[in-house]
mmCIF file of C-alpha atoms in Angstrom:
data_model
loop_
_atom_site.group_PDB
_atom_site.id
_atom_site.type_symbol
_atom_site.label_atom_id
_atom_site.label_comp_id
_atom_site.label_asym_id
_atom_site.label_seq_id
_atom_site.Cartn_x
_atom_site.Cartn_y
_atom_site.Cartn_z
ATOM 1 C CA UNK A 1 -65.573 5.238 72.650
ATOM 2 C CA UNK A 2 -61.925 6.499 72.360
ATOM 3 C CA UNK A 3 -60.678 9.639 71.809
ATOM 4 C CA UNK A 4 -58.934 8.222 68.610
ATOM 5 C CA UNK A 5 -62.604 7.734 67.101
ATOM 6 C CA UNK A 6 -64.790 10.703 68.056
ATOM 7 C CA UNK A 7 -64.452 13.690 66.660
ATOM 8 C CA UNK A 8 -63.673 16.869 69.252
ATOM 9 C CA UNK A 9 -65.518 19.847 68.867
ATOM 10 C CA UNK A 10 -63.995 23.073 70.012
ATOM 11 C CA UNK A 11 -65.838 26.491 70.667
ATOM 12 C CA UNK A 12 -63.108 29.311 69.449
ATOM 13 C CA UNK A 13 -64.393 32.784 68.920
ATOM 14 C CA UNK A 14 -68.308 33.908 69.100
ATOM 15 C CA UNK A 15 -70.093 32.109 66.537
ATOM 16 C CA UNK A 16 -67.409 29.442 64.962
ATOM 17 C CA UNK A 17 -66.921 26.172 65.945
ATOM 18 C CA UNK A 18 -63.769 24.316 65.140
ATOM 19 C CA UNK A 19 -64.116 20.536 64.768
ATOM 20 C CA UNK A 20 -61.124 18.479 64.761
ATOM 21 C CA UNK A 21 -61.165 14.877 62.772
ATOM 22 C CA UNK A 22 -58.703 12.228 64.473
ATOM 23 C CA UNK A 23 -55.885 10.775 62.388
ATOM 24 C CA UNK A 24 -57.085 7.694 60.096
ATOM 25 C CA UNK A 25 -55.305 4.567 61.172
ATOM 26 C CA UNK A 26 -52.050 4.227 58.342
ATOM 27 C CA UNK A 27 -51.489 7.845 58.117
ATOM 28 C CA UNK A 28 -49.027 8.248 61.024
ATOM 29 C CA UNK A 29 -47.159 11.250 59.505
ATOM 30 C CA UNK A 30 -50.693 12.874 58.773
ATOM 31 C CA UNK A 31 -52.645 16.141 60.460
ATOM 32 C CA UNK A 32 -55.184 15.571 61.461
ATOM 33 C CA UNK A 33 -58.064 18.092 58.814
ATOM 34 C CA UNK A 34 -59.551 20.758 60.543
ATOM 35 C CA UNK A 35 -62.715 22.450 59.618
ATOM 36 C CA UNK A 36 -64.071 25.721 60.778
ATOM 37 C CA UNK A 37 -68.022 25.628 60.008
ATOM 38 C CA UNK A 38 -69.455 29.486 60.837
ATOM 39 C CA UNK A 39 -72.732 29.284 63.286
ATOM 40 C CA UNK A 40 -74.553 32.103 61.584
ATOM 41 C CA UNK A 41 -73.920 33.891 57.737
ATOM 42 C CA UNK A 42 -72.336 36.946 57.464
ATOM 43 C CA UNK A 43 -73.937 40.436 56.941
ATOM 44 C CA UNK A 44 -72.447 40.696 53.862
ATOM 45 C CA UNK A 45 -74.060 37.410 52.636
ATOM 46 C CA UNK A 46 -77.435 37.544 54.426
ATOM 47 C CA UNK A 47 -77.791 41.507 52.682
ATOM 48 C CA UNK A 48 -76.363 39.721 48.666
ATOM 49 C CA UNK A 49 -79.205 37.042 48.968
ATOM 50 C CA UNK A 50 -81.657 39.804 50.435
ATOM 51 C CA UNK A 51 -80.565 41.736 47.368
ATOM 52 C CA UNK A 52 -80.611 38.683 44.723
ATOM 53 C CA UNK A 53 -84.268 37.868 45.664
ATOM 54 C CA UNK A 54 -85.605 40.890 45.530
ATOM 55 C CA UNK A 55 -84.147 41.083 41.850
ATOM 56 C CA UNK A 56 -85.403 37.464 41.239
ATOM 57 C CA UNK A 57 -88.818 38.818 42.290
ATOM 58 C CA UNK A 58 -89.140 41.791 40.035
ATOM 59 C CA UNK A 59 -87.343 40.169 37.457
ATOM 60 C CA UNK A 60 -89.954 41.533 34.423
ATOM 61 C CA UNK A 61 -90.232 44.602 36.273
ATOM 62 C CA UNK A 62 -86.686 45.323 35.585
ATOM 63 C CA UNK A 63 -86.567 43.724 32.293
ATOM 64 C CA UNK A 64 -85.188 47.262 30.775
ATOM 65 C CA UNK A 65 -82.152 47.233 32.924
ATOM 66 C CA UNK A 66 -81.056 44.220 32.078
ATOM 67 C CA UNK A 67 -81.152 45.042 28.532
ATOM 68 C CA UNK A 68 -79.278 48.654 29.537
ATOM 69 C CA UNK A 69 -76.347 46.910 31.456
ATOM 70 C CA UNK A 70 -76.330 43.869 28.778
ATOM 71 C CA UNK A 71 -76.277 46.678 25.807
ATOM 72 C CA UNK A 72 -73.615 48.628 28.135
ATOM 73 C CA UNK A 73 -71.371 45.451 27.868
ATOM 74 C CA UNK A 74 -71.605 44.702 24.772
ATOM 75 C CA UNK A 75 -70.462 48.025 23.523
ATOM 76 C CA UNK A 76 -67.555 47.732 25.771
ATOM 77 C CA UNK A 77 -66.695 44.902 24.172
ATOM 78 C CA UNK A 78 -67.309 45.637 20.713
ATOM 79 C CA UNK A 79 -65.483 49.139 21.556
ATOM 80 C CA UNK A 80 -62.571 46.853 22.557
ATOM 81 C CA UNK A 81 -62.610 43.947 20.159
ATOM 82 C CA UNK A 82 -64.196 45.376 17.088
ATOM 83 C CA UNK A 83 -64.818 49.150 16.852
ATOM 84 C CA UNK A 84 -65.785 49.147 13.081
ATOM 85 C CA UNK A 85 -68.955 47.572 14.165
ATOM 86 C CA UNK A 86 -70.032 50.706 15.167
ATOM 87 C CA UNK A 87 -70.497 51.694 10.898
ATOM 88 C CA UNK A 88 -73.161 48.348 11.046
ATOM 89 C CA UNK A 89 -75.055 49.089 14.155
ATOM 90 C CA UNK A 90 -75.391 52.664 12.753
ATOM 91 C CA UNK A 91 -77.032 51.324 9.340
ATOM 92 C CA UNK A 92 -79.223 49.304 11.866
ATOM 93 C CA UNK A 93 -80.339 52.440 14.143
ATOM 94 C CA UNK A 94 -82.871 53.201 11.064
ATOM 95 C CA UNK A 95 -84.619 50.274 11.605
ATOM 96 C CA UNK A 96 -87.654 51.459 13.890
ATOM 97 C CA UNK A 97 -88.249 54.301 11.488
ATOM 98 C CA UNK A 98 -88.870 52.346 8.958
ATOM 99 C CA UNK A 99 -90.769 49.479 11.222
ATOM 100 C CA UNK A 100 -92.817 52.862 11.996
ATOM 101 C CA UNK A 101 -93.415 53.671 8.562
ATOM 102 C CA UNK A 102 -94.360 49.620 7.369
ATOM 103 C CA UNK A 103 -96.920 49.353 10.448
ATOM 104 C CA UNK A 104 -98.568 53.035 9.324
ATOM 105 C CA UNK A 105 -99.020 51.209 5.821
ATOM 106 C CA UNK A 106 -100.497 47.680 6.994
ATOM 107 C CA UNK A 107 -102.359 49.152 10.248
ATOM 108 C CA UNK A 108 -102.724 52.800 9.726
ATOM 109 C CA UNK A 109 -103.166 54.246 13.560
ATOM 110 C CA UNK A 110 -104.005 57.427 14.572
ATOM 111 C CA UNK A 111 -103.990 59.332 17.830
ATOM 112 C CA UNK A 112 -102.626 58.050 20.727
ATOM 113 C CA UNK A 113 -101.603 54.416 18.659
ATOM 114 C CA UNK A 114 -99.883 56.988 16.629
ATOM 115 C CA UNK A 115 -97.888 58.531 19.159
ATOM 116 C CA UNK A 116 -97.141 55.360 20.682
ATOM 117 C CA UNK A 117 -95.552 54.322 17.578
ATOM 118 C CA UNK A 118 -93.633 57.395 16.998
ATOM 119 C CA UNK A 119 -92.219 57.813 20.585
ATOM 120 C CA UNK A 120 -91.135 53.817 20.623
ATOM 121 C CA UNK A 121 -89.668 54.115 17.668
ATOM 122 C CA UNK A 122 -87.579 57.345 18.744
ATOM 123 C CA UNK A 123 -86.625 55.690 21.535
ATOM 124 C CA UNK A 124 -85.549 52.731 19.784
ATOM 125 C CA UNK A 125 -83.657 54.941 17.249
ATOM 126 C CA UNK A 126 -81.740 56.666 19.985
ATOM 127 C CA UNK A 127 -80.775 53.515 21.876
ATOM 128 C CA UNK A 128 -79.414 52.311 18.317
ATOM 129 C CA UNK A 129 -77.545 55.473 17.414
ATOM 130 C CA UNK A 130 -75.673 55.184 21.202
ATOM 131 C CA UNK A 131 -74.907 51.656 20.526
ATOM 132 C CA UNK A 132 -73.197 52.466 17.427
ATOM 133 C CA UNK A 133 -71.750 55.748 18.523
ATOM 134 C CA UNK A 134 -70.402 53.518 21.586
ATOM 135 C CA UNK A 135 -69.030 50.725 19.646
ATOM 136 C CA UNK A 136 -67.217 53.201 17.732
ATOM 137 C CA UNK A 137 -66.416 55.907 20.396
ATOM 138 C CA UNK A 138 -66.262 53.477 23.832
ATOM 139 C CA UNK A 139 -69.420 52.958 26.359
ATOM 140 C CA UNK A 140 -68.646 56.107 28.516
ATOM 141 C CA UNK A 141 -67.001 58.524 26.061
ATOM 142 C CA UNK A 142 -68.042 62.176 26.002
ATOM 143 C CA UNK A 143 -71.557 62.668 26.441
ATOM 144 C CA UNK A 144 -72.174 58.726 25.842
ATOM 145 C CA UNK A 145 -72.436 57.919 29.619
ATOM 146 C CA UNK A 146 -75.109 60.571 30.450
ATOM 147 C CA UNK A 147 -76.966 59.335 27.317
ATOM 148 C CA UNK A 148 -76.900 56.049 28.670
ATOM 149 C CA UNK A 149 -78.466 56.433 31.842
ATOM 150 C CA UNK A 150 -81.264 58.887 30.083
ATOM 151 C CA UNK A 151 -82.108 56.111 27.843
ATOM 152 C CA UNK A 152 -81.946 53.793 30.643
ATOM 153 C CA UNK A 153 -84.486 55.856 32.810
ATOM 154 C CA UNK A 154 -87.028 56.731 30.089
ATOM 155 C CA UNK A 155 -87.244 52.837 29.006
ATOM 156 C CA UNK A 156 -87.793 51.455 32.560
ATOM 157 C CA UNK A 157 -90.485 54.439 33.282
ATOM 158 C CA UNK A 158 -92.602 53.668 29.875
ATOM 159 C CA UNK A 159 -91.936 49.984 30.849
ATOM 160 C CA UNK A 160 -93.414 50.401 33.952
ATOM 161 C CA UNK A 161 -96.238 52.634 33.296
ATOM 162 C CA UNK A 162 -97.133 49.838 29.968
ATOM 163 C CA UNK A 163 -97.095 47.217 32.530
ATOM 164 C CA UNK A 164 -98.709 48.570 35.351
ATOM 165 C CA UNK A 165 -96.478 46.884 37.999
ATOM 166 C CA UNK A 166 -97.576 46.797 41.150
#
């Protein structure tokens, strides 16, 4: 077999080889392609897919912080597109009180059902009055950024301990 057929493999630096296809016949002007194929992934790339399973795995563990960082965007972009939506989602932060108040009416609970109820529905209340307050005010104005990430942490902990995760 001639040289003009076979493709010649070259071993550069540690880890990368270099393999060099020969001219096709009509193409005399041509260079010839060269392709650099890595032996072995990067660190970088072997510690993103370590990462991405791992959040693939616990993916209804962490079903609260995607709805954080999803809410977080959206308010950025509301904040930037539309900031009067802020006066709608405010009207719509009473909606677990009165949820609260309809389920105490069809299923009257008592005791800890009670408190459940209550202490979803303030926590509900307060992620709706920072939605609207950052719509209006921008995601990480003022105070708005620590509220975040308190809201954030009490809904994965209750979301965990309901769960039971293990």
């Amino acid at each position: 077999m001639s040289s003009r057929t076979r493709a010649r493999v070259r071993k550069t630096t540690a880890g990368v080889h270099t393999v060099h296809i020969p001219r096709q016949r009509g193409r005399r002007a041509a260079q010839p392609f060269v392709i650099v194929v890595p032996e072995q992934p990067s660190l970088t790339w072997e510690a993103t897919r370590w990462v991405g399973r791992m959040l693939w795995r616990h993916r209804g563990a962490l079903a609260p912080t995607g709805l954080a960082l999803l809410a977080l965007a959206a308010a950025g972009v509301l904040h930037a597109t539309a900031p009067w939506a802020g006066l709608v989602l405010a009207v719509l932060a009473a909606g677990p009180a009165v949820w609260v108040l309809l389920m105490q009416r069809r299923r009257p609970g008592t005791g800890t059902v009670l408190a459940w109820r209550i202490g979803l529905a303030l926590l509900a209340t307060l992620a709706g009055i920072w939605c609207a307050a950052a719509t209006g005010f921008g995601p990480l104005a003022g105070p708005l950024g620590v509220l975040w990430l308190l809201i954030w942490g009490t809904a994965q902990t209750v979301w965990l301990i309901v769960r039971r995760t293990h």
